[in-house]
Coordinates of C-alpha atoms in Angstrom, one line a residue:
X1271 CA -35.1 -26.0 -0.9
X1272 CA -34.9 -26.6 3.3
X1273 CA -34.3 -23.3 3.7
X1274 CA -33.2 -20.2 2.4
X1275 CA -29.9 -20.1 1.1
X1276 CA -29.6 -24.0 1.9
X1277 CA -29.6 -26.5 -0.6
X1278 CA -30.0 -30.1 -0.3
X1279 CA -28.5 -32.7 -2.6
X1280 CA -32.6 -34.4 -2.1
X1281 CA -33.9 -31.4 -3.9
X1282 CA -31.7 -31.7 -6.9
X1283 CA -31.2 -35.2 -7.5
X1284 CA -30.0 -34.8 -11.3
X1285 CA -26.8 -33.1 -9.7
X1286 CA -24.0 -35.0 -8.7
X1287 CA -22.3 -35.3 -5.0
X1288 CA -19.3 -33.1 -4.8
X1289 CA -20.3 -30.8 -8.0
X1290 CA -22.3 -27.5 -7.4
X1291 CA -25.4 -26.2 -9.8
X1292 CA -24.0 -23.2 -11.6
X1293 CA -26.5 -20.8 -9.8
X1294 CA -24.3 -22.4 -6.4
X1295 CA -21.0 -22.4 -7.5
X1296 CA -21.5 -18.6 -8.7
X1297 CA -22.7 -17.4 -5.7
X1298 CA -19.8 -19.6 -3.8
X1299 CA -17.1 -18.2 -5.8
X1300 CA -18.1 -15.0 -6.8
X1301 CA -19.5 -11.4 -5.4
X1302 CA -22.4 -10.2 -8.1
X1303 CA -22.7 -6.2 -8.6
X1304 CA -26.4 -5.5 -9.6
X1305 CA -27.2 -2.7 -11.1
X1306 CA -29.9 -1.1 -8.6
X1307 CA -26.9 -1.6 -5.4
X1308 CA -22.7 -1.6 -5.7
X1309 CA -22.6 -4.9 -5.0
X1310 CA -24.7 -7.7 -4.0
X1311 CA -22.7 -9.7 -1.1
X1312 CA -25.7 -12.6 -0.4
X1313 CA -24.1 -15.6 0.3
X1314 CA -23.2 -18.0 2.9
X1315 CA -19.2 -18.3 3.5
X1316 CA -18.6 -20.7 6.3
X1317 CA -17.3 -23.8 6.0
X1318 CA -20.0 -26.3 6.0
X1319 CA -22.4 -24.5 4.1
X1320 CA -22.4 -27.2 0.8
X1321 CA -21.8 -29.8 3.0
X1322 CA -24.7 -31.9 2.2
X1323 CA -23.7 -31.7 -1.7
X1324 CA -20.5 -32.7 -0.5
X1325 CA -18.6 -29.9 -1.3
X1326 CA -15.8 -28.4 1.3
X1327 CA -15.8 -24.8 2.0
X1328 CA -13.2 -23.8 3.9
X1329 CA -9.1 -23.7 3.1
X1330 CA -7.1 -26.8 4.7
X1331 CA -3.7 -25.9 4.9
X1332 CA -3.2 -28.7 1.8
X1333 CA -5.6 -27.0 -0.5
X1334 CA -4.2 -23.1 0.2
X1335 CA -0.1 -24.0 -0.2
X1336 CA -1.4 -26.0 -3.3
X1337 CA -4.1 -23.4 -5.2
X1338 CA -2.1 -20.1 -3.3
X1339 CA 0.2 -17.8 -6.3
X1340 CA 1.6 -14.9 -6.4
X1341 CA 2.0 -13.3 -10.2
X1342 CA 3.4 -10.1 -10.6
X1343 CA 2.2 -7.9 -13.2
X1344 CA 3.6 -4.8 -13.2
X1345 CA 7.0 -3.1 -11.1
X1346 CA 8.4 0.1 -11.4
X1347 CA 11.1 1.6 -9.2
X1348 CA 8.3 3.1 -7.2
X1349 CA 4.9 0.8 -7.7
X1350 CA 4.4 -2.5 -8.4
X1351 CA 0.9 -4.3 -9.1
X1352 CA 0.7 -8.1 -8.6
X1353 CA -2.0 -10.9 -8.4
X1354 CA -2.6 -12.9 -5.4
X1355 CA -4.7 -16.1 -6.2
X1356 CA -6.3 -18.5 -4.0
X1357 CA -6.4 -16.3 -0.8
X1358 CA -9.0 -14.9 1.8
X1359 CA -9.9 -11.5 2.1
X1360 CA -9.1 -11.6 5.5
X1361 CA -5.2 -12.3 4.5
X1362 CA -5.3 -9.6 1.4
X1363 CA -6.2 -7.1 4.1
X1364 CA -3.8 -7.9 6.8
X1365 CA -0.8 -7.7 4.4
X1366 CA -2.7 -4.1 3.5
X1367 CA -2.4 -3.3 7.4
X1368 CA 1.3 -4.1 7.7
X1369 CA 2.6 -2.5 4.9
X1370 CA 0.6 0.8 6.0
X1371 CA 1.5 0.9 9.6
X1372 CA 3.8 -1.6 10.5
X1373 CA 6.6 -2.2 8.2
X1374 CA 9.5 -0.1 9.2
X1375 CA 11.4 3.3 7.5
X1376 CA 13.3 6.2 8.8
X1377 CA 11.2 9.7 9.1
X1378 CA 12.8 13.2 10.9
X1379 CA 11.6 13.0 14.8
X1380 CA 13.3 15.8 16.3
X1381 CA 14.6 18.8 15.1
X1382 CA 16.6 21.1 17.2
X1383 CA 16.0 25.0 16.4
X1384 CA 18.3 27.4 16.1
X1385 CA 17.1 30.2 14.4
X1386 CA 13.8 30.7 12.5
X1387 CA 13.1 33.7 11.0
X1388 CA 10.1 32.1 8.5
X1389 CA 6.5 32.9 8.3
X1390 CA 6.1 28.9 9.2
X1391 CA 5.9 28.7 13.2
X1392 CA 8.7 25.8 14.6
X1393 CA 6.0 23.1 15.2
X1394 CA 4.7 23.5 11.5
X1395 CA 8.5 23.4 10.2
X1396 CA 9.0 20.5 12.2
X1397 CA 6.0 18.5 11.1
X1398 CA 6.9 19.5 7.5
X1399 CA 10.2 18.1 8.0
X1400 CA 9.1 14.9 9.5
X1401 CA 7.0 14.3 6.0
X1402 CA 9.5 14.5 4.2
X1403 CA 10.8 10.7 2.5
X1404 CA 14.1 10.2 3.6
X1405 CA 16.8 8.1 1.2
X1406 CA 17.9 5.6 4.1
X1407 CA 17.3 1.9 4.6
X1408 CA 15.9 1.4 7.4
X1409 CA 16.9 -2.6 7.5
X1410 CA 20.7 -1.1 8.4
X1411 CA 19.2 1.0 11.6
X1412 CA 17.9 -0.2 14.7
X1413 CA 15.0 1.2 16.8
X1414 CA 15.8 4.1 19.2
X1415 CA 14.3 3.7 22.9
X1416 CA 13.7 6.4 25.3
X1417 CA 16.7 6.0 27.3
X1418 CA 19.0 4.9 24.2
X1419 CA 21.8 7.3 23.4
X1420 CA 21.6 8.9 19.5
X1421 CA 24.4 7.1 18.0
X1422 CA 25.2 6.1 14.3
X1423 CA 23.2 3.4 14.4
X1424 CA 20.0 5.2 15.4
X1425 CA 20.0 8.4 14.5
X1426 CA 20.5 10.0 11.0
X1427 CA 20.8 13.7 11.4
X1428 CA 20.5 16.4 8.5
X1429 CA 21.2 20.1 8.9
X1430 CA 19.7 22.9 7.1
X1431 CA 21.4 26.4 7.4
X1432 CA 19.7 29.0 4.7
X1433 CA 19.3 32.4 4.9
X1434 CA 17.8 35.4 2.3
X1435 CA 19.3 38.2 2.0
X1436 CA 18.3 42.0 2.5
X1437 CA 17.3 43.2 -0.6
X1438 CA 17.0 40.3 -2.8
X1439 CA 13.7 38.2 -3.9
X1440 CA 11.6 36.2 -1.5
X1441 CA 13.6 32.5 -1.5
X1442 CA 12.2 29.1 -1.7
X1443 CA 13.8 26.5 0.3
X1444 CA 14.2 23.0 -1.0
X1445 CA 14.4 19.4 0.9
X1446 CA 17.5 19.1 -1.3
X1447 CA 19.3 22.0 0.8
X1448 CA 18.7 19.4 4.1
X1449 CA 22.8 18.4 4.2
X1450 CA 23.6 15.1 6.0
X1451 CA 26.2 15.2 9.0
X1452 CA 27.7 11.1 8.8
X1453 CA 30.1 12.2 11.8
X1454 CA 26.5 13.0 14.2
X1455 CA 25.5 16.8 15.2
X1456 CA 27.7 20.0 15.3
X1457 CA 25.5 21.3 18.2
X1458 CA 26.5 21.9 21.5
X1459 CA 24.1 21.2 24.7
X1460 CA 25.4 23.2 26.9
X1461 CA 28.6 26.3 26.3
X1462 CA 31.9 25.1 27.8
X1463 CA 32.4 26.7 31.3
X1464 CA 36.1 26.2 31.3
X1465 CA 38.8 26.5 28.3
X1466 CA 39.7 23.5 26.6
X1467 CA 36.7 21.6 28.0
X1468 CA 35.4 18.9 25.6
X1469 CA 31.7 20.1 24.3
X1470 CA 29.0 17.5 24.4
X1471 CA 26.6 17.3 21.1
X1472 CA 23.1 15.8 20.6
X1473 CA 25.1 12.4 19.6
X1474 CA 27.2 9.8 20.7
X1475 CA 28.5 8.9 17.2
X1476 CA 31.5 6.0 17.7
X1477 CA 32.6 6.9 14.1
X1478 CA 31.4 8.1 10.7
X1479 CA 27.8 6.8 10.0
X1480 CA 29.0 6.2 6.1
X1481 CA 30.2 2.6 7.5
X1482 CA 26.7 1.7 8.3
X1483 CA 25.3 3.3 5.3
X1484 CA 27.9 2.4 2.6
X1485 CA 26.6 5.1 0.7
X1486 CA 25.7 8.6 1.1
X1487 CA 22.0 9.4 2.6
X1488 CA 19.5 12.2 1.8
X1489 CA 15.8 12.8 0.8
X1490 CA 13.7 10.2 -2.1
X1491 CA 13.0 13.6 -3.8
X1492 CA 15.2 16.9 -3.7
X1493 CA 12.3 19.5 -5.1
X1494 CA 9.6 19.4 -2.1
X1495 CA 8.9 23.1 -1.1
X1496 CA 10.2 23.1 2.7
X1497 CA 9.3 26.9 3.3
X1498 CA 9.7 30.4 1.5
X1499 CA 11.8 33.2 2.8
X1500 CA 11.2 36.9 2.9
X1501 CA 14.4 39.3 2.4
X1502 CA 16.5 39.3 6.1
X1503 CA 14.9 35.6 7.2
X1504 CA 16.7 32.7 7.9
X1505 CA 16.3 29.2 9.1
X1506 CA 18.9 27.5 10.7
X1507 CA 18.3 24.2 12.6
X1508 CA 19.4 20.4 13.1
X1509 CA 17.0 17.4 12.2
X1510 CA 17.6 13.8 14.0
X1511 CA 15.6 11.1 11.8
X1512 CA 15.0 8.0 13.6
X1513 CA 13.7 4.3 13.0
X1514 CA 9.7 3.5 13.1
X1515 CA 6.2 2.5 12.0
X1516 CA 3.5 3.8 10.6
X1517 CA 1.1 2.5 13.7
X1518 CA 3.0 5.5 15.7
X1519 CA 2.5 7.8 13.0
X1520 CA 1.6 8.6 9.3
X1521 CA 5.3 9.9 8.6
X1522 CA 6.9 6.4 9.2
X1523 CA 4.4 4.9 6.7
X1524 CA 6.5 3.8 3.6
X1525 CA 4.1 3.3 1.6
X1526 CA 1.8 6.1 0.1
X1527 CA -0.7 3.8 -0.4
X1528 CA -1.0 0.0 -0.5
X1529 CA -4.6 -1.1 -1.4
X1530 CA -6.2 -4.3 -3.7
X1531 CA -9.3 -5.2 -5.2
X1532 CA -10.5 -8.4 -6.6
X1533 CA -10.0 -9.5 -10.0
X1534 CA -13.2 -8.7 -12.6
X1535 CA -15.1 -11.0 -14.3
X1536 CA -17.4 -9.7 -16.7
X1537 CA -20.1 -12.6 -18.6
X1538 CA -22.7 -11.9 -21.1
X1539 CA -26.1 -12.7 -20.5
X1540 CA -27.3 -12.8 -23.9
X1541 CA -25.6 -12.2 -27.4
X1542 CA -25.5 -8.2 -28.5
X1543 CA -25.1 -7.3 -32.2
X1544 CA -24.9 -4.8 -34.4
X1545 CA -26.1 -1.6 -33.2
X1546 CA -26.9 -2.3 -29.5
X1547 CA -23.0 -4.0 -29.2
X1548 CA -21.9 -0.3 -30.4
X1549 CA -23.5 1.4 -27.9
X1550 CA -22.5 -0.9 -25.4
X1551 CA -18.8 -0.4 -26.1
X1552 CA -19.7 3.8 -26.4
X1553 CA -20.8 3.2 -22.6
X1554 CA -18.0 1.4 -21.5
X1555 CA -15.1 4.6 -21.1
X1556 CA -12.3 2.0 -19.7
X1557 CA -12.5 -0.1 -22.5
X1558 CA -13.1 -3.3 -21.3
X1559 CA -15.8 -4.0 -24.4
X1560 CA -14.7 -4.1 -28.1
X1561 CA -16.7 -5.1 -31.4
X1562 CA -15.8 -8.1 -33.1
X1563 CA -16.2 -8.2 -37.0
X1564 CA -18.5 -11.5 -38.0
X1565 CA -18.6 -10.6 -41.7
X1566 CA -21.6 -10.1 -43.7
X1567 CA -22.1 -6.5 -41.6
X1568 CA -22.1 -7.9 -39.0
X1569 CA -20.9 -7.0 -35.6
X1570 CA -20.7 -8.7 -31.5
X1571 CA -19.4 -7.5 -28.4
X1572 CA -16.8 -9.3 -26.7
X1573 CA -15.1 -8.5 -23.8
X1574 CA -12.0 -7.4 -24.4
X1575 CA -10.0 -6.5 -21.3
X1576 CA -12.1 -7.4 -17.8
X1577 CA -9.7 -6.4 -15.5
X1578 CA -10.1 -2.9 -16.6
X1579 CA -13.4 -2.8 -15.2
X1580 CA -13.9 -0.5 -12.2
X1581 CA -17.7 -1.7 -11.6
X1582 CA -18.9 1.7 -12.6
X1583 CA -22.2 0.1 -13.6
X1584 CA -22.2 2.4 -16.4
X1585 CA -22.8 -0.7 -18.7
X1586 CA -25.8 -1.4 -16.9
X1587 CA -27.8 1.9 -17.2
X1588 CA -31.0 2.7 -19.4
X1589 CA -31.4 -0.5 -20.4
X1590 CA -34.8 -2.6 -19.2
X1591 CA -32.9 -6.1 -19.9
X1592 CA -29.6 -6.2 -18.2
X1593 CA -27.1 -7.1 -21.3
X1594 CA -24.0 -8.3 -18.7
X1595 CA -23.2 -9.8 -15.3
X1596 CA -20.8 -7.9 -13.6
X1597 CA -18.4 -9.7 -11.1
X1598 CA -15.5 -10.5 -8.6
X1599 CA -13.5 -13.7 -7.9
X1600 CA -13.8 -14.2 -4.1
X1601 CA -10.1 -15.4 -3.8
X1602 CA -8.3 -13.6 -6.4
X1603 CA -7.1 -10.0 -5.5
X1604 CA -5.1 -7.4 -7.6
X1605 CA -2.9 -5.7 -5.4
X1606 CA -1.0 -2.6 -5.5
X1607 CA 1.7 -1.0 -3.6
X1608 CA 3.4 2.5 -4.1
X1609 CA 6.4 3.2 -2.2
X1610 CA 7.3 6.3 -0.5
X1611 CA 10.7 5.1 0.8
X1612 CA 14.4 3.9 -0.5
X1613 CA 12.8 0.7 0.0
X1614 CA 11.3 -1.2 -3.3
X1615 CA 7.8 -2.0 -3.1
X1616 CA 9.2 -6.0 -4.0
X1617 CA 10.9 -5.6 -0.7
X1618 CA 8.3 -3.9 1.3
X1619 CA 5.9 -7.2 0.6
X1620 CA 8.6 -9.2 1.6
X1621 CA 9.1 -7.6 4.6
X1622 CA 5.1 -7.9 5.6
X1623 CA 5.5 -11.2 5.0
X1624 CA 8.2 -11.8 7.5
X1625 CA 6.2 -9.5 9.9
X1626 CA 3.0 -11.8 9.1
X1627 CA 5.0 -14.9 9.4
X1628 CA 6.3 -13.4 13.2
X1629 CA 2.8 -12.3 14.2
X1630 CA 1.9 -16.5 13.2
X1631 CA 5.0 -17.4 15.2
X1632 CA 3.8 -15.6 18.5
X1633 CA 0.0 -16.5 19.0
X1634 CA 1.2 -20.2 18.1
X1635 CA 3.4 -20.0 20.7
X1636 CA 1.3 -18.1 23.5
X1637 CA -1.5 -21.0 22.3
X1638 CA 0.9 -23.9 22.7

């Protein structure tokens, strides 16, 4: 050993160029959780660590097109969990970043008060109303700059009149009462100073916004609480929604959360039988142990489902002899993505990718 955490192919000379030791290729390939810390990173990543076994350590472009997959394990209309294999952290997590903050959807930005009678104050209503998921596309809307005119194009604008009435009970308001104007706003800027003069709205709508749509829009889910009115209140007010990102802020995220972890690999260090393997499995409340039947009486544990593991350590407690190895494969993730929006969380990754792809695009060109 030259050094620590450097091995030389002199010092081992029953191993073969270009083929770790197992103790190598471990600490290479995977991150070890110990039981006395929540996980034990030692280990040397850059590329020309193993180079005097004549092992390669970093990702050519030939080796990552070749090894990198994408296998999808679970979707739902709202969630979907897939594998990605043969990737960096470093990627994992910037695909994390884009569909958190900079992968498009359409959130309420303004809202134009007209009356508000409610115990919630106008900026409250109005942040409320921003947070609310909106059933639009945003791939059929373009971005709205400071000078742009609200059009059909840009703007999608909701309006919510409700009142409770003198005498009756205290009224909850729904996001499923928010109506949706497709010909643009019914308010007026300013009153007409002469008769017959042609009032000017909040929009500049060229014709009905159901031609960009094709279908009618709303809210992802008509049951969120809005506000509650006493007896006599009202609310009456317009809401413009607008195209943007999640970098600006939270309510343009469309995601309500996108996060990975990577994949667990759980090895016995020694054989357990009979009463101990029961124990063990008792331990284990995510069930990634089970007993195996050997006849005769008797009994093993096997590992049963690995990926269930959530490196609780639990397995590893109160005994004086650790029974397992508990670890994570350095290039294979488990991702998961839960969307917030109209769009499908199948579409959101494709649309990071793109964004990715275009973030690639531009420092290769600024470098070139």
């Amino acid at each position: 050993m030259t050094k620590k955490g450097f091995t030389s192919a002199l010092d081992m000379p029953d191993v073969p160029m270009g083929k770790l030791p197992d103790h190598l290729e471990v600490q290479r390939t995977r991150v070890v959780c110990k039981a006395d810390a929540p996980i034990n990173t030692e280990g040397i990543q850059y590329s020309g660590a193993y180079a005097t076994m004549g092992i390669d350590n970093s990702t050519p472009l030939e080796r990552f097109t070749k090894n990198f997959k994408v296998e999808v394990i679970r979707l739902t209309e709202d969630e979907m969990e897939f594998d990605m294999i043969g990737i960096d952290a470093a990627i994992a997590n910037a695909f994390r970043r884009i569909l958190i903050s900079e992968v498009p959807t359409m959130a309420i930005e303004k809202v134009f008060m007209v009356d508000n009678t409610s115990p919630i104050v106008d900026e409250v209503l109005a942040h409320r109303l921003g947070l609310i998921p909106l059933d639009a596309d945003p791939r059929l809307f373009e971005y709205m700059s400071e000078h742009d005119v609200a059009n059909e194009r840009n703007t999608i604008v909701f309006k919510l009149h409700v009142s409770c009435k003198k005498g009756s009970e205290r009224l909850t308001v729904k996001s499923d009462q928010l109506e949706w104007l497709p010909d643009g706003s019914k308010l007026h800027e300013v009153a007409p100073c002469f008769p017959g003069e042609q009032q000017k709205t909040y929009t500049s709508f060229s014709g009905s916004q159901m031609e960009v749509s094709k279908r009618p829009l709303g809210v992802m889910h008509k049951d969120i609480t809005i506000a509650r009115l006493g007896p006599g209140q009202t609310i009456e007010l317009e809401a413009h929604a607008v195209k943007g990102i999640g970098k600006v802020h939270a309510k343009w995220s469309p995601v309500a959360t996108a996060w990975y972890r990577m994949l667990p690999e759980v090895v016995f260090l020694k054989e357990i039988k009979g009463e101990e393997a029961v124990q063990l499995v008792d331990k284990c409340k995510q069930g990634v142990f089970d007993i195996e039947d050997l006849g005769s009486g008797k009994r093993r544990a096997v590992v049963k489902n690995p990926r269930a593991c959530t490196l609780c350590r639990e397995c590893l407690r109160g005994v004086s002899e650790e029974p397992v190895e508990l670890r994570r494969v350095r290039d294979h993730f488990i991702f998961t993505i839960e969307s917030s929006a109209a769009v499908p969380p199948e579409v959101l990754f494709t649309e990071a990718v793109k964004i990715l792809e275009e973030k690639c695009e531009r420092v290769i060109s600024e470098l070139s």
